[in-house]
XYZ file of N, CA, C and O in Angstrom:
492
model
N -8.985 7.752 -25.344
C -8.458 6.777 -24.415
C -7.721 7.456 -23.256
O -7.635 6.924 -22.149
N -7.180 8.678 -23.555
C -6.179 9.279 -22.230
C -7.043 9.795 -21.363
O -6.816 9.652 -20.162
N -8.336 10.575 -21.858
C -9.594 11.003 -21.328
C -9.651 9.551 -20.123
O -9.326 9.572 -18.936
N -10.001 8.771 -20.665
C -10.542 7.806 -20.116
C -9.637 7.250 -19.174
O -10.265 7.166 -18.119
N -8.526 6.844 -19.024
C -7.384 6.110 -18.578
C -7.263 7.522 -17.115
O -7.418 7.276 -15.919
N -7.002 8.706 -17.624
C -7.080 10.150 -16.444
C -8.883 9.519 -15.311
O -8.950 9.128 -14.146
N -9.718 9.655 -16.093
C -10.919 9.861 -15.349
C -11.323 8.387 -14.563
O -12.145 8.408 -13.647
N -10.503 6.770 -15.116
C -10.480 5.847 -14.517
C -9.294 6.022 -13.377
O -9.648 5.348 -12.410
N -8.251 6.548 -13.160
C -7.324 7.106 -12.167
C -7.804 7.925 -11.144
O -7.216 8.068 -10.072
N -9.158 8.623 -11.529
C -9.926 9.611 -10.302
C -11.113 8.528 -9.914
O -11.400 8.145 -8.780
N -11.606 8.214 -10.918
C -12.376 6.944 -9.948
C -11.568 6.367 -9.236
O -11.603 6.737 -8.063
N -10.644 5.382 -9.544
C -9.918 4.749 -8.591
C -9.306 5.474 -7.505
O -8.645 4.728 -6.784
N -9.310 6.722 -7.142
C -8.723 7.592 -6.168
C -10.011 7.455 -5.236
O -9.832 7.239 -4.038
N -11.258 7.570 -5.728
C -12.304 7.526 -5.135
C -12.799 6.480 -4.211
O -13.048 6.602 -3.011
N -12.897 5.465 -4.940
C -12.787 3.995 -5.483
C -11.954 3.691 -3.942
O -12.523 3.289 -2.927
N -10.549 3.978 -4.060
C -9.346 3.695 -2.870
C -10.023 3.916 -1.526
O -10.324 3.177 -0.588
N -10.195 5.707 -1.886
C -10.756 6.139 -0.252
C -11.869 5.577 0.713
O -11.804 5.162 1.870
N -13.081 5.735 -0.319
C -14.065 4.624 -0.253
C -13.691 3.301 0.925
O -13.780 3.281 2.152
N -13.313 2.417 0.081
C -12.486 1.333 0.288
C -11.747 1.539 1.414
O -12.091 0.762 2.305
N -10.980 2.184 1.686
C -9.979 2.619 2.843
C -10.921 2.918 4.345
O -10.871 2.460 5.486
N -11.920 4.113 3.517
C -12.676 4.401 5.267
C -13.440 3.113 5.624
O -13.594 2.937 6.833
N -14.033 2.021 4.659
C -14.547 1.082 4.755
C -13.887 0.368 5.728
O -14.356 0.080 6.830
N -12.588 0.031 5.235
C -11.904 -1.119 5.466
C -11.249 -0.746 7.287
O -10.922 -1.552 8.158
N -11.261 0.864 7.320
C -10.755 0.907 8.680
C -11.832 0.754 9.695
O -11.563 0.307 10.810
N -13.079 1.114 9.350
C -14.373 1.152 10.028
C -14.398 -0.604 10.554
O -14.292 -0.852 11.755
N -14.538 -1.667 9.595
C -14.715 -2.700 9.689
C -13.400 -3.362 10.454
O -13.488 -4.418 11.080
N -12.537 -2.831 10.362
C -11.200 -3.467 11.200
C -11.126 -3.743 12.611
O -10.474 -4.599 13.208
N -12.466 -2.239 13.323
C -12.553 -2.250 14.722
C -13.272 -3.780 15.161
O -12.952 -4.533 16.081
N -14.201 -3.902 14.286
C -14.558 -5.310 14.699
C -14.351 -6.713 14.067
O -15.027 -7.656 14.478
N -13.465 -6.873 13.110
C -13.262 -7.674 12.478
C -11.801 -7.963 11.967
O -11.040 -7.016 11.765
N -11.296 -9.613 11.698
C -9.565 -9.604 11.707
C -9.552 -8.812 9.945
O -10.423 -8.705 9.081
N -8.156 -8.402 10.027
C -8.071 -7.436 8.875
C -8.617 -8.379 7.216
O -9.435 -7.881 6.442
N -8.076 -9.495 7.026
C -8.420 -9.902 5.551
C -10.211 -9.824 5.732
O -10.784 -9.381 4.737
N -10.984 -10.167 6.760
C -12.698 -9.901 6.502
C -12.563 -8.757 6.395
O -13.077 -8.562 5.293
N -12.074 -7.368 6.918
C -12.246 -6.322 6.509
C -11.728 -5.777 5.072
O -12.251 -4.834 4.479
N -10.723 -6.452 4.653
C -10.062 -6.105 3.480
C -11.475 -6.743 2.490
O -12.010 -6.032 1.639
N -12.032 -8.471 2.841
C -12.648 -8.435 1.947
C -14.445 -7.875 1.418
O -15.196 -7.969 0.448
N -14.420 -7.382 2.568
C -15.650 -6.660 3.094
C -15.854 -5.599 2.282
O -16.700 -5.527 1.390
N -14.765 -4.456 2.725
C -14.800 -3.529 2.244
C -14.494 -3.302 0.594
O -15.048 -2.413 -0.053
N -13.313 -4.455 -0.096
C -13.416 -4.326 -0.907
C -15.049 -4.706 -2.026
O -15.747 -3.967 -2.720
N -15.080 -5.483 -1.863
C -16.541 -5.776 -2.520
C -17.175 -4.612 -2.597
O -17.369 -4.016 -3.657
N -17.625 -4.123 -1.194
C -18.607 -2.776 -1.302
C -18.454 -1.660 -1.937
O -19.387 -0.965 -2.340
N -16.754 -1.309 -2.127
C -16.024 -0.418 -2.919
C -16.369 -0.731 -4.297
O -16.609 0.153 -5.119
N -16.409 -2.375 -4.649
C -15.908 -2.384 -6.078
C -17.872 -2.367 -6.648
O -18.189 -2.267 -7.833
N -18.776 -2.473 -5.638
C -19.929 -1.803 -6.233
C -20.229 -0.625 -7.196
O -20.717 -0.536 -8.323
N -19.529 0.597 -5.904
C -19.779 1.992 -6.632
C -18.423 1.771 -7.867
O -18.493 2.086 -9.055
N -17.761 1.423 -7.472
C -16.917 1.532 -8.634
C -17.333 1.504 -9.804
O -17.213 2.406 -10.634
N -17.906 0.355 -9.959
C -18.931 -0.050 -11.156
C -19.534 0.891 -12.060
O -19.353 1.202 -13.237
N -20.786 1.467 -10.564
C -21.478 2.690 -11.473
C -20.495 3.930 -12.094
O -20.506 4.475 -13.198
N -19.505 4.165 -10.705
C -18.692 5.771 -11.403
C -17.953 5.860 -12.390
O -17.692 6.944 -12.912
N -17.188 3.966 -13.084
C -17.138 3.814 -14.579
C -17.764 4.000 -15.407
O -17.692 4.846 -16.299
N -18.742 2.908 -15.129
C -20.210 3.706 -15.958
C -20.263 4.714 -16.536
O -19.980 4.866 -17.725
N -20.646 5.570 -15.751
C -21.008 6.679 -15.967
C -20.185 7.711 -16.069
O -20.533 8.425 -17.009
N -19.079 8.176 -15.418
C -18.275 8.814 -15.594
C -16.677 8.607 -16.794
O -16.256 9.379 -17.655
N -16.196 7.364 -16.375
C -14.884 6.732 -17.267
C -15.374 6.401 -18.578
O -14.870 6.863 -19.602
N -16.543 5.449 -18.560
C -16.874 4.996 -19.963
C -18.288 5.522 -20.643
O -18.574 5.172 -21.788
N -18.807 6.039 -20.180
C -19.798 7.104 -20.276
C -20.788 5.938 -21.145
O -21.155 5.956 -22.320
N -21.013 5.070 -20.196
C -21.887 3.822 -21.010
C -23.281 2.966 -19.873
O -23.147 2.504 -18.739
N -24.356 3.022 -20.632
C -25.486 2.834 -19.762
C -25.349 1.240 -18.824
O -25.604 0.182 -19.400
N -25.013 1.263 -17.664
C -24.548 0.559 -16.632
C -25.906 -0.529 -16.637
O -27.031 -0.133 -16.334
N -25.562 -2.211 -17.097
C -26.571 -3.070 -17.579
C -26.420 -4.435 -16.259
O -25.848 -4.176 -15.200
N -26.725 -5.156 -16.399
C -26.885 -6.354 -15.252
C -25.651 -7.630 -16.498
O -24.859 -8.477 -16.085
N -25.849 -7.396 -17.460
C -24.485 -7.923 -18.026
C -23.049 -7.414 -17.247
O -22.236 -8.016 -16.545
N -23.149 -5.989 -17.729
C -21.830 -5.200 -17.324
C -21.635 -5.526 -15.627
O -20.518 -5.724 -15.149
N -22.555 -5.543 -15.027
C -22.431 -5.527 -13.249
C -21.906 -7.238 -12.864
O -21.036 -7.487 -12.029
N -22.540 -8.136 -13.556
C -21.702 -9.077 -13.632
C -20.779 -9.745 -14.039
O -20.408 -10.806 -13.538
N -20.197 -9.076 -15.212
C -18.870 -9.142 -15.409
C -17.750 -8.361 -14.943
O -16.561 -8.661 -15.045
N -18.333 -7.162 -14.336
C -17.570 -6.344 -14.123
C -16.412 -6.754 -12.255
O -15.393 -6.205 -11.835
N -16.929 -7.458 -11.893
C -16.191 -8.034 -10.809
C -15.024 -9.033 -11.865
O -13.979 -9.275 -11.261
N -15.061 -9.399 -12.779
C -13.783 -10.102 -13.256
C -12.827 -8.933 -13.486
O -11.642 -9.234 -13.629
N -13.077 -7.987 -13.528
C -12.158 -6.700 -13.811
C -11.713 -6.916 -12.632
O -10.513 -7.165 -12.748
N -12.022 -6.956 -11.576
C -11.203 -7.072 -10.301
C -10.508 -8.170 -9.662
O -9.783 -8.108 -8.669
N -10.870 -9.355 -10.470
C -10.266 -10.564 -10.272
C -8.295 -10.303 -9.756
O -7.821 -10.562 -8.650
N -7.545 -9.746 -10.958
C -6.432 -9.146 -10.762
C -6.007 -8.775 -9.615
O -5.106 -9.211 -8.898
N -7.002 -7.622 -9.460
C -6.668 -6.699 -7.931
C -7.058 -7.290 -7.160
O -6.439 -7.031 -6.128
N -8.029 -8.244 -6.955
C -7.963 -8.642 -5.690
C -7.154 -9.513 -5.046
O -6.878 -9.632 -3.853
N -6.781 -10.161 -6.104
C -5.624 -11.408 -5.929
C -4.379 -10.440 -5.480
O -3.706 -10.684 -4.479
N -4.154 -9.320 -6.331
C -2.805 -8.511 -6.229
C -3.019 -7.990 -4.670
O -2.273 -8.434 -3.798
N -4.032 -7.062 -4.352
C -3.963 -6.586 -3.102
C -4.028 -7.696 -2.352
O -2.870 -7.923 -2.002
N -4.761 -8.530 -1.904
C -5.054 -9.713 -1.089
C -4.065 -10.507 -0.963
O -4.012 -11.251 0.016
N -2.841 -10.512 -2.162
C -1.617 -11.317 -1.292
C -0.881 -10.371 -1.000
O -0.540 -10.546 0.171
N -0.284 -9.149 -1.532
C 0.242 -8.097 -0.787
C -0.234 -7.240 0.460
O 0.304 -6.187 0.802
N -0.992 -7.653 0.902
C -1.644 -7.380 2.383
C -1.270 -8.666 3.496
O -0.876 -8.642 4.662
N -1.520 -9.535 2.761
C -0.871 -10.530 3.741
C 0.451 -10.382 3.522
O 0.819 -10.156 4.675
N 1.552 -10.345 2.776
C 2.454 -10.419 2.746
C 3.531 -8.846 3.827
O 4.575 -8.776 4.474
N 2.393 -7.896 3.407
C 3.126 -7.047 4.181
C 2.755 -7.132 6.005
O 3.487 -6.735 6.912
N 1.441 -7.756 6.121
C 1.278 -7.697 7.435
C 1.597 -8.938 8.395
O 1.960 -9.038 9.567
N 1.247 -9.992 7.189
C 2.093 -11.505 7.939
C 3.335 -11.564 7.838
O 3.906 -12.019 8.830
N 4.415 -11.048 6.371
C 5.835 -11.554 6.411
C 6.792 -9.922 6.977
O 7.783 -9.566 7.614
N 5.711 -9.422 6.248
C 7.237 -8.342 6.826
C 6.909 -7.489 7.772
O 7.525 -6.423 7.803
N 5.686 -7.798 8.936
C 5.336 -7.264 9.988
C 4.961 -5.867 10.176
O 4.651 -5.585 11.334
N 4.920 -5.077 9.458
C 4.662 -3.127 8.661
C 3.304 -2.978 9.508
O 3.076 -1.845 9.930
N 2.308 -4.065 9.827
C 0.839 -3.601 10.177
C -0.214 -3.419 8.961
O -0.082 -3.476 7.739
N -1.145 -3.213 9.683
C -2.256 -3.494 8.854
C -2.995 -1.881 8.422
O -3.997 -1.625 7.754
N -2.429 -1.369 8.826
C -3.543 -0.121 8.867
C -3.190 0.675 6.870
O -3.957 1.085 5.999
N -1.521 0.522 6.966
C -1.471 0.875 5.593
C -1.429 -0.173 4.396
O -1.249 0.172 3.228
N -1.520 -0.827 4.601
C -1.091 -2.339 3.422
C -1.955 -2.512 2.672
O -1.720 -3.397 1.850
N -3.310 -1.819 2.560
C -3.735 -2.236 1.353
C -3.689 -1.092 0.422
O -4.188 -1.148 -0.702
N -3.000 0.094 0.961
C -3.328 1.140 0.019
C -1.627 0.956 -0.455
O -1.227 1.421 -1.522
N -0.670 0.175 0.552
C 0.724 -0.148 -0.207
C 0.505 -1.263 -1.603
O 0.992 -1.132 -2.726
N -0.198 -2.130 -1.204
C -0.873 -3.337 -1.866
C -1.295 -3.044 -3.572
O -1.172 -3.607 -4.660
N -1.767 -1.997 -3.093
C -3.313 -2.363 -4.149
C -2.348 -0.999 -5.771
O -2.960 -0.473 -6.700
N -1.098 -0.899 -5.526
C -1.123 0.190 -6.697
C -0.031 -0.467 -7.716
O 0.626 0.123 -8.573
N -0.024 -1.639 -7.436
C 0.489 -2.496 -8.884
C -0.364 -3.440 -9.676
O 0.120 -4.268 -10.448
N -2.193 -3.229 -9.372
C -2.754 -3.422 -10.175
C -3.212 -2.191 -11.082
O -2.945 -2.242 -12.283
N -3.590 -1.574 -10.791
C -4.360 -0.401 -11.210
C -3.923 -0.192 -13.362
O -4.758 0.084 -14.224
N -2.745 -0.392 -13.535
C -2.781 -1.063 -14.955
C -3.695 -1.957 -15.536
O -4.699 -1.451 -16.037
N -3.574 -3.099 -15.575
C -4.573 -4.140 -16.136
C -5.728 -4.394 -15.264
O -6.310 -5.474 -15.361
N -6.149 -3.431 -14.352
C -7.660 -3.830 -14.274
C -8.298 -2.314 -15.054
O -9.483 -1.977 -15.048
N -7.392 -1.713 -15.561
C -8.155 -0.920 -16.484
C -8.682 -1.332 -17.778
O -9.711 -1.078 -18.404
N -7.157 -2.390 -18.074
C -7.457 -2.666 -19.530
C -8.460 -3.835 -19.525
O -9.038 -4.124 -20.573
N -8.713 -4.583 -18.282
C -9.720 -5.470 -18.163
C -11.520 -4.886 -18.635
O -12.375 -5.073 -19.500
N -11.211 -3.877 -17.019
C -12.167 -3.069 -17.122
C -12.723 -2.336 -18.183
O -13.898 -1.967 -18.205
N -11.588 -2.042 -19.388
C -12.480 -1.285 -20.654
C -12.620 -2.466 -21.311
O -13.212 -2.042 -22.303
N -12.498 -3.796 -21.514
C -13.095 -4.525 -22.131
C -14.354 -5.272 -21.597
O -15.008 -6.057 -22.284
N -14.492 -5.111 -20.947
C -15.810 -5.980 -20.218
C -17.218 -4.041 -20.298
O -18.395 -3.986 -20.658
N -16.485 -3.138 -19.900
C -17.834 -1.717 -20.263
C -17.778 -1.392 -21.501
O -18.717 -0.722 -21.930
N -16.633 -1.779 -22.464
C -17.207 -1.009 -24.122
C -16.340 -2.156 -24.603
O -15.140 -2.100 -24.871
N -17.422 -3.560 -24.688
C -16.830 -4.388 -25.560
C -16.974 -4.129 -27.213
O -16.196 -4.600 -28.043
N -17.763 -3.552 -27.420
C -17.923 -3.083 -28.820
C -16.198 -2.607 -29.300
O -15.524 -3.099 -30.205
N -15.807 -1.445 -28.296
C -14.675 -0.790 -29.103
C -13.375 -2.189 -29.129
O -12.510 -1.901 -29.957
N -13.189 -3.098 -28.662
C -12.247 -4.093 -28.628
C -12.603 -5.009 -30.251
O -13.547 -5.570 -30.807
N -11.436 -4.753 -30.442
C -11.047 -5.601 -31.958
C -11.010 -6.971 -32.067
O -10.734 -7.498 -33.145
């Protein structure tokens, strides 16, 4: 599990950046939450596979790909109101707020996330 919990922390580093060059690329032409939700989606694609394959070392199925966006249900709600909140209430800008945003989920969309890729090991 620490294996796993370390190598889901480097995906998600990945996962972030991803997400980040996305989200600034799309900002030039678009207001920031379409880019936030733009980019996140496209992020939480590869994400998918580099669990897969790398975190849970488990053959990546059309079950798993569609459940696997409820793993993000959490974070997106978490980043998506802490992005508005930092760029509508407390005025900070947009350029850093989702990478301020987004690191008080990263707990329970793991533990989401290992139950939806190795439901077998869940009791």
């Amino acid at each position: 599990m620490s294996r796993q919990l370390l190598t889901f922390a480097v995906v998600g580093v990945v996962n972030t950046a991803t997400y980040y060059c996305l989200y600034l690329s799309f900002l030039t032409g678009l207001p920031y939450l379409a880019a936030h939700v733009l980019a996140f989606l496209l992020s939480m694609v590869g994400s998918f596979f580099l669990n897969a394959r790398f975190t849970y070392r488990t053959r990546p199925t059309w079950r798993k790909f569609l459940l696997f966006p409820l793993t993000n249900v959490t974070n997106f709600l978490i980043t998506t109101a802490g992005v508005y909140v930092i760029v509508d209430v407390l005025h900070a800008g947009s350029r850093f707020a989702p990478l301020l945003a987004s690191a008080a989920a990263v707990p329970v969309t793991f533990v989401v996330s290992r139950r939806v890729m190795l439901p077998e090991s869940i009791a």
